[in-house]
Amino acid sequence: MVDETNKDETQNEAQAEISDGSDAEQVNTENEPQNEELKADQSSTGPSEDSPQDPGDSMESVMDMYEESFKRFAEGEVVTGRVISIDKDHVLVDIGYKSEGQVRIQEFLDKSGNVTAEVGDVIEVMVEWWDDEDERVLLSKDKAANIKVWEAVKKSYDEEGTVKGTITNRVKGGFSVDIGVPGFLPGSQADLRPIRNLDDMVGKEFDFKILKYNRKRSNIVLSRRAILENELAEKRSATLATIHEGKVVEGAVKNITEYGVFVDLGGVDGLLHITDISWGRVKHPSELFSIGDPITVKILNLDLENERVSLGMKQLNEDPWTTASEQYAVGSRVTGRVVSLTDYGAFIELEEGIEGLIHVSEMSWTRKIRHPSKVVSVGEEVDAVVLDIKPESRRISLGMKQVVPNPWDVISEKYPIGTTIEGKIKNITDFGLFIGIDEGIDGLVHISDISWTRRIKHPSELFKKGDVIQAIVLDIEKENERFSLGIKQLQDDPWASVAERYKVGKEITGTITNLTDFGIFVELEEGIEGLVHVSEISKEKIKTPTEKFKIGDVISARVMNINSDERRIGLSIKRLEIEDEQNLLSEYVNNMGQATSTFGEILRENLQEKLNED
């Protein structure tokens, strides 16, 4: 008996020679006449006992039967047979021509080991080998199925048809597909676009196109993309034939970029630019759309030659600016939502497509706002008043401070000039003090209005931030929003009575506070100083007062003049010295009056003349 292994190898080689893919001639398996004979009862070929037989017919029938007995199927041929019995090792199949073949039982076992064949089943099998000695025929159901699959592969390839298959698993470079025999699907041929999650494809059934095959190497290359491209081309042609400018169409979001949304209209992609999404503000299309979302759009422009379609969504609604001037009249009060902030103001959305600007200068009557974020925040709802509207340039000017009364309109009535107020020092600068009066209103005490008499280099010498002090209202300028205060005005001006306290000719005593090239400053009392000009220091010529005096010296001087308006007092040390000398001479002359000699009289006369000259 022939070894089974060698027999299988011989049969496989024969089978490969018979069918060599797209390049080899396929086995002729057109056995329909023979299979039809299988379906007929073998006993029907003989004459019926009840019917009369023609001797000629009977002889012809015998000859036919004799010739039939020598006919048999070729090895490698696929035939149709009927299961007539099943045992533990084989399934016996009647393939006609009084031939019965065996199929290994393993070819009928499912994954659980159960036999799937039943007596009477009609199946296709391949003739593997004829055993003439034992008058046995070895058959294979699996190899028959394999041959049928390859026949279907060839037919699909030749006719550019499709085959169904299930993706079984991922492999290097693509997927393995079961179409009856294993096929390879390259990753680039799996879809029109790159697939993000390749595992999602495993286990799914699709239609495929056969790009190439080689039966000898059992190699089949499949494509799903080719089918999708054909479908897309058909859709594109149908869509382009029906769309036109101005038409409202349905689509699906295909891709999202920072400048717009690509919409699939059915094989044709259109661009919905970010500026055509809404009449209002759109920061990024992803805020409104997700890939796959259904969308209704209007065709704005159609370029059939280049297959470019421009879409619009906001055009489905009327432009809100057409009626804005009626809805937002100047002076009307509105409510809106803060959508963005800039250094110069806040943009307020009044409705979709209409925004107004509140300039930073229009946010408060009293506060100096450096940045809008100090007052409002994005997303906050605010009340405002329409200050101006220009529909042609799509601009509305708004004001927040106009919602409440201007405190400067009533501040002069509340605090008349001359009123004494009390407040906390909110800020100290080189030029004065800012005192809080009312909410948002500060009054300024200029450095010159802090004291009548003291020389103040910086207000911080006397005050600190947070001190509560009193001041008098000096002036209110509503137009310039200025509120002037004075501290020194709480007391009388000491210079107003200086002329009474320091009359011209009066001798005073004071302390030197400052020495300059042009004179000496002498403090007469706190805040009241007089000046001894360098020409009034001494009868003798001096280059600088520092030759004779130093700061802190106490000196006496004569009041020469007073100017209360300019707050000046002129003093003289020289005049006091001259007067002292005259007094001495006068006293000496008087004492000489008692002398009797002629010489004494002459001397007295000369001294008298000298005194008169002085």
Coordinates of C-alpha atoms in Angstrom, one line a residue:
M1 CA 0.0 0.0 0.0
V2 CA 1.4 3.5 -0.9
D3 CA 2.7 5.6 2.0
E4 CA 0.1 8.3 2.9
T5 CA 2.7 11.0 3.4
N6 CA 4.2 10.6 -0.1
K7 CA 0.8 10.3 -1.6
D8 CA -0.3 13.7 0.0
E9 CA 2.9 15.4 -1.3
T10 CA 2.3 14.0 -4.8
Q11 CA -1.2 15.2 -4.8
N12 CA -0.3 18.7 -3.5
E13 CA 2.3 19.1 -6.3
A14 CA -0.2 18.0 -8.8
Q15 CA -2.7 20.4 -7.4
A16 CA -0.2 23.3 -7.5
E17 CA 0.6 22.5 -11.2
I18 CA -3.0 22.5 -12.0
S19 CA -3.8 25.9 -10.5
D20 CA -1.1 28.5 -10.5
G21 CA -2.9 31.7 -9.4
S22 CA -3.5 34.4 -11.9
D23 CA -0.8 33.1 -14.2
A24 CA -1.8 29.4 -14.4
E25 CA -4.6 27.6 -16.2
Q26 CA -7.4 26.7 -13.8
V27 CA -8.7 23.1 -13.4
N28 CA -11.8 22.3 -15.4
T29 CA -14.3 21.4 -12.7
E30 CA -17.4 21.7 -14.8
N31 CA -18.9 18.4 -13.7
E32 CA -22.5 19.3 -13.9
P33 CA -23.5 16.4 -16.2
Q34 CA -21.7 14.0 -14.0
N35 CA -23.1 15.5 -10.8
E36 CA -26.5 15.4 -12.3
E37 CA -26.1 11.6 -12.8
L38 CA -25.2 11.4 -9.1
K39 CA -28.6 12.8 -8.3
A40 CA -30.3 10.2 -10.3
D41 CA -31.0 6.8 -8.8
Q42 CA -28.3 4.4 -10.0
S43 CA -31.0 1.6 -10.4
S44 CA -32.9 3.8 -12.9
T45 CA -30.3 3.0 -15.6
G46 CA -31.7 -0.6 -15.9
P47 CA -35.0 -1.5 -17.5
S48 CA -38.1 -1.8 -15.4
E49 CA -39.5 -5.3 -14.8
D50 CA -42.9 -4.1 -15.7
S51 CA -41.9 -2.5 -19.0
P52 CA -41.2 -4.4 -22.1
Q53 CA -37.6 -4.3 -23.3
D54 CA -36.4 -3.9 -26.8
P55 CA -33.4 -6.3 -27.3
G56 CA -31.6 -3.5 -29.1
D57 CA -32.2 -1.1 -26.3
S58 CA -31.2 -3.6 -23.7
M59 CA -27.9 -4.3 -25.5
E60 CA -27.2 -0.5 -25.8
S61 CA -27.9 -0.1 -22.1
V62 CA -25.5 -2.8 -21.2
M63 CA -22.8 -1.3 -23.3
D64 CA -23.4 2.1 -21.6
M65 CA -23.1 0.6 -18.2
Y66 CA -20.0 -1.2 -19.2
E67 CA -18.4 2.0 -20.4
E68 CA -19.6 3.8 -17.3
S69 CA -17.7 1.3 -15.1
F70 CA -14.4 2.5 -16.6
K71 CA -15.1 6.2 -16.0
R72 CA -13.8 7.9 -12.9
F73 CA -12.9 11.4 -11.7
A74 CA -9.3 12.7 -12.1
E75 CA -7.2 13.3 -9.0
G76 CA -7.4 16.9 -8.0
E77 CA -10.9 17.3 -9.4
V78 CA -13.6 18.9 -7.3
V79 CA -16.9 17.0 -7.4
T80 CA -20.2 17.0 -5.6
G81 CA -21.2 14.0 -3.4
R82 CA -23.6 12.9 -0.8
V83 CA -22.8 11.7 2.7
I84 CA -23.9 8.1 3.1
S85 CA -22.3 7.0 6.3
I86 CA -20.2 8.3 9.2
D87 CA -17.8 6.4 11.5
K88 CA -15.2 7.4 14.0
D89 CA -12.4 7.9 11.4
H90 CA -14.1 8.7 8.1
V91 CA -17.1 10.1 6.4
L92 CA -18.2 8.0 3.4
V93 CA -19.3 10.1 0.4
D94 CA -21.0 8.9 -2.8
I95 CA -19.5 10.8 -5.7
G96 CA -21.4 8.9 -8.5
Y97 CA -20.1 6.5 -11.2
K98 CA -20.5 3.9 -8.5
S99 CA -17.7 5.5 -6.6
E100 CA -17.6 6.1 -2.9
G101 CA -14.8 8.0 -1.2
Q102 CA -13.6 8.6 2.3
V103 CA -13.1 12.0 3.9
R104 CA -11.1 12.2 7.2
I105 CA -13.4 12.8 10.1
Q106 CA -11.1 15.7 11.3
E107 CA -12.4 17.8 8.4
F108 CA -15.9 17.7 9.9
L109 CA -15.0 18.6 13.5
D110 CA -15.8 22.1 14.9
K111 CA -13.8 23.9 17.6
S112 CA -15.5 21.9 20.3
G113 CA -14.7 18.5 18.6
N114 CA -18.3 17.9 17.5
V115 CA -19.0 16.3 14.1
T116 CA -20.8 18.7 11.8
A117 CA -21.7 16.2 9.0
E118 CA -25.0 14.3 8.8
V119 CA -26.0 11.5 6.5
G120 CA -27.7 12.9 3.4
D121 CA -25.7 16.1 3.3
V122 CA -24.6 17.2 -0.2
I123 CA -21.0 18.5 -0.1
E124 CA -18.2 19.4 -2.4
V125 CA -15.0 17.4 -2.1
M126 CA -11.7 17.1 -4.0
V127 CA -10.4 13.7 -5.3
E128 CA -7.1 13.3 -3.6
W129 CA -6.1 9.8 -4.6
W130 CA -7.5 6.6 -6.2
D131 CA -6.5 3.3 -4.4
D132 CA -7.1 0.7 -7.2
E133 CA -6.0 -2.2 -5.0
D134 CA -8.4 -1.5 -2.2
E135 CA -10.9 0.2 -4.6
R136 CA -10.9 3.2 -2.3
V137 CA -11.1 6.9 -3.1
L138 CA -9.5 9.5 -0.7
L139 CA -11.4 12.8 -0.7
S140 CA -10.9 16.2 1.0
K141 CA -13.6 18.7 1.8
D142 CA -11.1 21.3 3.0
K143 CA -9.1 21.2 -0.2
A144 CA -12.2 21.4 -2.3
A145 CA -13.2 24.5 -0.3
N146 CA -9.7 25.9 -0.8
I147 CA -9.9 25.4 -4.6
K148 CA -13.3 27.1 -4.7
V149 CA -12.0 30.1 -2.8
W150 CA -9.1 30.5 -5.2
E151 CA -11.5 30.2 -8.1
A152 CA -13.5 33.0 -6.5
V153 CA -10.4 35.0 -6.0
K154 CA -9.4 34.7 -9.7
K155 CA -12.9 35.5 -10.8
S156 CA -13.0 38.6 -8.6
Y157 CA -9.6 39.7 -9.7
D158 CA -10.5 39.2 -13.4
E159 CA -13.8 40.9 -13.2
E160 CA -12.6 43.6 -10.8
G161 CA -15.2 42.5 -8.3
T162 CA -15.1 42.4 -4.5
V163 CA -14.9 39.7 -1.9
K164 CA -16.1 39.7 1.7
G165 CA -13.7 39.0 4.5
T166 CA -13.1 39.5 8.2
I167 CA -10.1 41.2 9.7
T168 CA -8.6 38.6 12.1
N169 CA -5.6 40.4 13.6
R170 CA -3.0 43.0 13.2
V171 CA 0.3 42.1 11.5
K172 CA 3.4 44.0 10.6
G173 CA 2.4 46.7 8.1
G174 CA -1.3 46.0 8.1
F175 CA -3.9 43.3 8.9
S176 CA -4.6 39.7 8.2
V177 CA -8.0 39.0 6.6
D178 CA -9.9 35.8 6.3
I179 CA -11.7 35.6 2.9
G180 CA -11.7 31.8 3.0
V181 CA -8.0 31.8 2.7
P182 CA -5.7 34.3 4.5
G183 CA -5.2 37.6 2.8
F184 CA -3.0 40.7 3.6
L185 CA -4.5 44.2 3.9
P186 CA -1.8 46.9 4.0
G187 CA -2.4 49.6 6.5
S188 CA -2.4 52.2 3.8
Q189 CA -5.3 50.4 2.0
A190 CA -7.5 50.0 5.1
D191 CA -9.2 53.4 4.9
L192 CA -9.2 56.7 3.1
R193 CA -7.5 58.4 6.1
P194 CA -5.0 57.1 8.6
I195 CA -6.7 55.1 11.3
R196 CA -6.0 56.3 14.9
N197 CA -6.8 53.1 16.7
L198 CA -5.9 50.0 14.5
D199 CA -7.3 47.6 17.1
D200 CA -10.8 48.9 16.3
M201 CA -10.6 47.2 12.9
V202 CA -10.0 43.7 14.2
G203 CA -13.1 41.4 14.1
K204 CA -15.0 43.5 11.6
E205 CA -16.3 42.3 8.2
F206 CA -15.8 44.4 5.1
D207 CA -15.8 44.2 1.3
F208 CA -12.3 44.1 -0.3
K209 CA -10.9 44.5 -3.7
I210 CA -8.1 42.1 -4.8
L211 CA -5.0 44.1 -5.9
K212 CA -2.9 41.1 -6.7
Y213 CA -2.6 37.4 -5.9
N214 CA -0.2 34.4 -6.4
R215 CA -1.7 31.0 -5.8
K216 CA 1.7 29.2 -5.7
R217 CA 2.8 31.4 -2.8
S218 CA -0.7 31.6 -1.3
N219 CA -0.3 35.4 -1.4
I220 CA -3.3 37.7 -1.7
V221 CA -3.1 41.5 -1.3
L222 CA -6.4 43.3 -0.6
S223 CA -7.6 46.8 -0.5
R224 CA -10.6 48.4 1.2
R225 CA -9.5 51.9 0.2
A226 CA -10.0 51.2 -3.5
I227 CA -13.7 50.4 -2.8
L228 CA -14.1 53.5 -0.6
E229 CA -12.5 55.7 -3.2
N230 CA -14.9 54.4 -5.9
E231 CA -17.9 55.0 -3.5
L232 CA -16.5 58.5 -2.8
A233 CA -16.1 59.3 -6.5
E234 CA -19.7 58.3 -7.1
K235 CA -20.9 60.4 -4.2
R236 CA -18.8 63.3 -5.3
S237 CA -20.3 63.2 -8.8
A238 CA -23.8 63.0 -7.5
T239 CA -23.3 65.8 -5.0
L240 CA -21.6 68.2 -7.5
A241 CA -24.5 67.6 -9.9
T242 CA -27.1 68.8 -7.3
I243 CA -25.4 71.6 -5.3
H244 CA -25.3 75.3 -6.3
E245 CA -24.5 78.6 -4.8
G246 CA -27.1 79.7 -2.2
K247 CA -28.3 76.2 -1.6
V248 CA -28.7 75.0 2.0
V249 CA -27.3 71.5 2.5
E250 CA -26.7 69.0 5.2
G251 CA -23.2 67.6 6.0
A252 CA -21.0 66.2 8.7
V253 CA -17.9 67.7 10.4
K254 CA -14.9 66.0 8.9
N255 CA -12.0 68.0 10.3
I256 CA -11.4 71.0 12.6
T257 CA -8.6 73.5 12.3
E258 CA -7.9 76.8 13.9
Y259 CA -9.1 78.7 10.8
G260 CA -12.3 76.7 10.2
V261 CA -14.2 73.5 9.8
F262 CA -14.1 71.0 6.8
V263 CA -17.6 69.6 6.1
D264 CA -18.3 66.4 4.2
L265 CA -21.3 67.1 1.9
G266 CA -21.3 63.6 0.4
G267 CA -18.1 62.9 -1.3
V268 CA -17.3 66.7 -1.6
D269 CA -15.5 68.6 1.2
G270 CA -16.5 72.2 1.8
L271 CA -14.7 74.8 4.1
L272 CA -16.7 76.6 6.7
H273 CA -14.3 79.5 7.6
I274 CA -14.2 80.6 11.2
T275 CA -15.5 84.1 10.1
D276 CA -18.6 82.5 8.6
I277 CA -19.5 80.3 11.5
S278 CA -21.3 83.0 13.6
W279 CA -22.1 86.7 13.5
G280 CA -20.6 86.7 17.0
R281 CA -17.1 86.0 18.3
V282 CA -15.6 82.5 17.8
K283 CA -12.1 81.9 19.4
H284 CA -11.7 78.3 18.0
P285 CA -14.1 76.1 16.0
S286 CA -13.6 73.3 18.5
E287 CA -15.6 75.3 21.0
L288 CA -18.7 74.6 18.8
F289 CA -18.1 71.4 16.9
S290 CA -16.7 67.9 17.2
I291 CA -15.7 65.6 14.4
G292 CA -18.8 63.7 13.1
D293 CA -21.3 66.3 14.2
P294 CA -24.2 66.9 11.7
I295 CA -24.3 70.4 10.4
T296 CA -26.5 72.6 8.2
V297 CA -24.7 75.1 6.0
K298 CA -25.2 77.4 3.0
I299 CA -23.1 77.2 -0.1
L300 CA -21.4 80.6 -0.5
N301 CA -19.1 79.9 -3.4
L302 CA -18.7 76.9 -5.8
D303 CA -15.7 76.2 -8.0
L304 CA -16.6 73.1 -10.0
E305 CA -13.3 73.0 -11.9
N306 CA -11.2 72.8 -8.8
E307 CA -14.0 71.1 -6.7
R308 CA -13.8 73.8 -4.0
V309 CA -16.8 74.7 -2.0
S310 CA -17.0 77.7 0.5
L311 CA -19.7 77.3 3.1
G312 CA -21.4 79.7 5.6
M313 CA -23.4 79.0 8.7
K314 CA -24.1 82.5 10.0
Q315 CA -25.7 83.3 6.6
L316 CA -28.6 81.1 7.6
N317 CA -29.7 84.0 9.9
E318 CA -30.1 87.7 9.3
D319 CA -27.2 90.0 10.1
P320 CA -28.1 91.5 13.6
W321 CA -26.4 94.8 12.7
T322 CA -29.2 95.6 10.2
T323 CA -31.6 96.5 13.1
A324 CA -28.9 97.3 15.8
S325 CA -29.5 101.1 15.6
E326 CA -33.2 100.6 16.4
Q327 CA -32.6 98.1 19.2
Y328 CA -29.6 99.9 20.8
A329 CA -30.5 103.6 20.7
V330 CA -28.1 106.1 22.2
G331 CA -28.9 106.5 25.9
S332 CA -30.6 103.2 26.3
R333 CA -29.6 100.9 29.1
V334 CA -28.3 97.4 28.1
T335 CA -27.0 94.2 29.7
G336 CA -24.3 92.1 28.2
R337 CA -21.5 89.6 28.9
V338 CA -17.8 90.4 29.0
V339 CA -16.2 88.3 26.2
S340 CA -12.6 89.8 26.2
L341 CA -10.4 92.4 27.9
T342 CA -7.7 94.6 26.4
D343 CA -5.5 97.3 27.9
Y344 CA -7.9 100.0 26.7
G345 CA -11.3 98.4 27.6
A346 CA -13.7 95.5 27.8
F347 CA -15.7 94.0 24.9
I348 CA -19.3 93.3 25.8
E349 CA -21.5 90.8 23.9
L350 CA -25.1 92.2 23.8
E351 CA -26.3 89.4 21.6
E352 CA -24.8 86.9 19.1
G353 CA -23.0 89.0 16.6
I354 CA -23.2 92.4 18.3
E355 CA -20.4 93.5 20.7
G356 CA -19.8 96.9 22.3
L357 CA -16.7 98.4 23.8
I358 CA -16.6 99.9 27.3
H359 CA -13.5 102.1 27.3
V360 CA -11.4 102.1 30.5
S361 CA -12.2 105.8 30.9
E362 CA -16.0 105.0 31.0
M363 CA -15.8 102.5 33.8
S364 CA -15.8 104.8 36.8
W365 CA -16.6 108.4 37.6
T366 CA -14.0 108.7 40.3
R367 CA -11.5 105.8 40.1
K368 CA -8.4 105.9 37.9
I369 CA -8.7 102.5 36.2
R370 CA -5.3 101.3 34.9
H371 CA -6.7 98.0 33.5
P372 CA -10.3 96.7 32.9
S373 CA -9.5 93.5 34.9
K374 CA -9.6 95.7 38.0
V375 CA -13.3 96.2 37.5
V376 CA -14.7 93.3 35.4
S377 CA -13.8 89.8 34.4
V378 CA -14.5 87.6 31.3
G379 CA -17.9 85.9 31.5
E380 CA -19.3 88.5 33.9
E381 CA -22.6 90.2 33.1
V382 CA -22.6 94.0 33.3
D383 CA -25.1 96.8 32.9
A384 CA -24.1 99.7 30.6
V385 CA -25.5 102.7 28.7
V386 CA -25.2 103.1 24.9
L387 CA -23.0 106.2 24.3
D388 CA -22.7 105.9 20.5
I389 CA -23.5 103.4 17.7
K390 CA -22.2 103.1 14.2
P391 CA -23.8 100.2 12.4
E392 CA -21.8 100.8 9.2
S393 CA -18.6 100.1 11.0
R394 CA -20.2 97.6 13.4
R395 CA -19.3 99.6 16.5
I396 CA -21.1 100.4 19.7
S397 CA -19.6 102.5 22.5
L398 CA -20.8 101.7 26.0
G399 CA -20.3 103.3 29.4
M400 CA -20.5 101.6 32.8
K401 CA -20.2 104.7 35.0
Q402 CA -23.3 106.3 33.3
V403 CA -25.4 103.6 35.0
V404 CA -25.1 105.5 38.3
P405 CA -25.2 109.3 39.0
N406 CA -22.0 111.3 38.6
P407 CA -20.9 112.0 42.2
W408 CA -19.2 115.2 40.9
D409 CA -22.6 116.6 40.1
V410 CA -23.5 116.7 43.8
I411 CA -20.2 117.0 45.5
S412 CA -20.2 120.8 45.5
E413 CA -23.6 120.9 47.1
K414 CA -22.6 118.4 49.7
Y415 CA -19.2 120.1 50.5
P416 CA -19.4 123.8 49.9
I417 CA -16.2 125.8 49.8
G418 CA -15.0 126.6 53.4
T419 CA -16.5 123.3 54.8
T420 CA -14.2 121.5 57.3
I421 CA -14.0 117.8 56.4
E422 CA -12.3 114.8 58.1
G423 CA -10.8 112.0 56.2
K424 CA -8.0 109.3 56.0
I425 CA -4.8 109.9 54.1
K426 CA -5.0 107.5 51.2
N427 CA -1.7 108.5 49.5
I428 CA 1.3 110.7 50.0
T429 CA 3.2 112.2 47.0
D430 CA 6.0 114.7 46.6
F431 CA 3.5 117.5 46.0
G432 CA 0.9 116.7 48.6
L433 CA -1.6 114.5 50.4
F434 CA -4.7 112.7 49.0
I435 CA -7.5 112.4 51.5
G436 CA -10.5 110.2 51.0
I437 CA -13.8 112.2 51.0
D438 CA -16.6 110.1 49.5
E439 CA -16.5 106.7 47.7
G440 CA -14.1 107.2 44.9
I441 CA -13.5 110.9 45.5
D442 CA -10.2 112.0 46.9
G443 CA -9.2 115.6 47.9
L444 CA -5.7 117.0 47.5
V445 CA -3.9 119.0 50.1
H446 CA -1.0 120.6 48.2
I447 CA 2.3 120.8 50.0
S448 CA 2.0 124.6 50.0
D449 CA -1.3 124.3 51.9
I450 CA 0.0 122.2 54.8
S451 CA 1.5 125.0 56.9
W452 CA 1.6 128.8 56.9
T453 CA 5.1 129.0 58.2
R454 CA 7.0 125.7 58.0
R455 CA 9.3 125.0 55.1
I456 CA 8.3 121.4 54.2
K457 CA 10.5 119.4 51.8
H458 CA 8.1 116.3 51.8
P459 CA 4.7 115.8 53.3
S460 CA 5.9 112.5 54.9
E461 CA 7.9 114.7 57.4
L462 CA 4.6 115.5 59.1
F463 CA 2.1 112.7 58.1
K464 CA 1.9 109.0 57.2
K465 CA -0.6 107.0 55.1
G466 CA -3.7 106.1 57.1
D467 CA -3.6 109.2 59.4
V468 CA -7.1 110.8 59.9
I469 CA -6.8 114.5 59.6
Q470 CA -9.0 117.6 59.1
A471 CA -8.9 120.0 56.2
I472 CA -10.9 122.8 54.7
V473 CA -12.5 122.7 51.2
L474 CA -10.7 125.3 49.1
D475 CA -12.0 124.6 45.6
I476 CA -14.0 122.1 43.5
E477 CA -13.5 121.8 39.8
K478 CA -16.2 119.5 38.4
E479 CA -14.9 119.6 34.8
N480 CA -11.4 118.5 35.8
E481 CA -12.6 116.4 38.7
R482 CA -10.4 118.2 41.2
F483 CA -11.1 118.6 44.9
S484 CA -8.7 121.0 46.6
L485 CA -8.2 121.0 50.4
G486 CA -6.1 123.0 52.9
I487 CA -4.8 122.1 56.3
K488 CA -3.1 125.4 57.2
Q489 CA -6.4 127.3 56.5
L490 CA -7.7 125.7 59.7
Q491 CA -5.7 128.5 61.5
D492 CA -5.2 132.2 60.9
D493 CA -2.3 133.2 58.8
P494 CA 0.4 134.5 61.2
W495 CA 1.7 136.8 58.6
A496 CA -1.5 138.7 58.7
S497 CA -0.5 140.2 62.0
V498 CA 3.3 140.3 61.6
A499 CA 3.2 144.1 60.9
E500 CA 1.6 144.6 64.3
R501 CA 3.9 142.3 66.1
Y502 CA 7.1 143.4 64.4
K503 CA 6.8 147.1 63.7
V504 CA 9.5 148.8 61.5
G505 CA 12.3 150.1 63.7
K506 CA 11.8 147.5 66.4
E507 CA 14.8 145.7 67.7
I508 CA 14.4 142.0 67.6
T509 CA 16.4 139.0 68.8
G510 CA 16.5 135.7 66.8
T511 CA 18.4 132.6 65.9
I512 CA 20.3 132.2 62.6
T513 CA 18.7 129.4 60.6
N514 CA 20.6 129.7 57.4
L515 CA 23.6 131.5 55.9
T516 CA 23.8 132.4 52.2
D517 CA 26.1 134.5 50.1
F518 CA 23.4 137.2 50.0
G519 CA 22.5 137.3 53.7
I520 CA 21.4 135.7 56.9
F521 CA 18.0 134.2 57.7
V522 CA 17.0 134.8 61.3
E523 CA 14.0 133.0 62.9
L524 CA 11.9 135.5 64.9
E525 CA 9.3 132.9 65.9
E526 CA 8.2 129.5 64.7
G527 CA 7.7 129.8 60.9
I528 CA 8.5 133.5 60.8
E529 CA 11.9 134.4 59.5
G530 CA 13.6 137.7 58.6
L531 CA 16.5 138.3 56.2
V532 CA 19.6 140.4 57.1
H533 CA 21.0 141.3 53.6
V534 CA 24.7 141.1 53.3
S535 CA 24.8 144.9 52.9
E536 CA 23.1 145.2 56.3
I537 CA 25.4 142.9 58.3
S538 CA 28.2 145.4 59.1
K539 CA 29.6 148.8 58.2
E540 CA 32.8 147.0 57.3
K541 CA 33.0 145.2 53.9
I542 CA 32.7 141.4 54.2
K543 CA 32.9 138.8 51.5
T544 CA 30.5 136.2 53.1
P545 CA 28.4 136.1 56.3
T546 CA 30.2 133.0 57.4
E547 CA 33.2 135.1 58.2
K548 CA 31.4 136.5 61.2
F549 CA 28.4 134.1 62.0
K550 CA 27.4 130.5 62.1
I551 CA 24.0 128.8 62.1
G552 CA 22.5 128.7 65.6
D553 CA 24.0 132.1 66.7
V554 CA 21.6 134.4 68.5
I555 CA 21.8 137.9 67.1
S556 CA 19.9 141.2 67.5
A557 CA 18.8 143.3 64.5
R558 CA 16.6 146.2 63.6
V559 CA 13.3 145.7 61.6
M560 CA 13.8 147.7 58.5
N561 CA 10.6 146.8 56.4
I562 CA 7.7 144.3 56.3
N563 CA 5.9 142.9 53.2
S564 CA 3.1 140.6 54.5
D565 CA 1.9 139.7 51.0
E566 CA 5.3 138.4 50.0
R567 CA 6.0 137.1 53.5
R568 CA 9.2 139.1 53.9
I569 CA 10.8 140.9 56.8
G570 CA 13.9 143.0 56.2
L571 CA 16.4 143.2 59.1
S572 CA 19.6 145.1 59.7
I573 CA 22.5 144.5 62.1
K574 CA 24.5 147.4 60.7
R575 CA 21.8 149.9 61.5
L576 CA 21.7 148.6 65.1
E577 CA 25.5 149.0 65.4
I578 CA 25.3 152.6 64.0
E579 CA 22.6 153.5 66.4
D580 CA 24.7 152.1 69.3
E581 CA 27.7 154.2 68.2
Q582 CA 25.6 157.3 67.9
N583 CA 24.2 156.7 71.4
L584 CA 27.8 156.4 72.7
L585 CA 28.9 159.6 71.0
S586 CA 25.8 161.5 72.2
E587 CA 26.4 160.3 75.7
Y588 CA 30.0 161.4 75.5
V589 CA 29.1 164.8 74.1
N590 CA 26.7 165.4 76.9
N591 CA 29.3 164.5 79.4
M592 CA 31.7 166.9 77.8
G593 CA 29.2 169.7 78.3
Q594 CA 30.4 170.1 81.8
A595 CA 34.0 171.0 80.7
T596 CA 35.0 174.7 81.0
S597 CA 38.1 175.0 78.9
T598 CA 38.1 176.4 75.4
F599 CA 39.6 173.2 74.2
G600 CA 36.7 171.3 75.5
E601 CA 34.2 173.5 73.8
I602 CA 36.0 173.2 70.5
L603 CA 36.1 169.4 70.8
R604 CA 32.4 169.3 71.7
E605 CA 31.5 171.3 68.7
N606 CA 33.5 169.0 66.4
L607 CA 31.8 165.9 67.9
Q608 CA 28.4 167.5 67.5
E609 CA 29.1 168.1 63.9
K610 CA 30.2 164.5 63.4
L611 CA 27.0 163.3 65.0
N612 CA 24.9 165.6 62.8
E613 CA 26.7 164.2 59.7
D614 CA 25.9 160.6 60.7

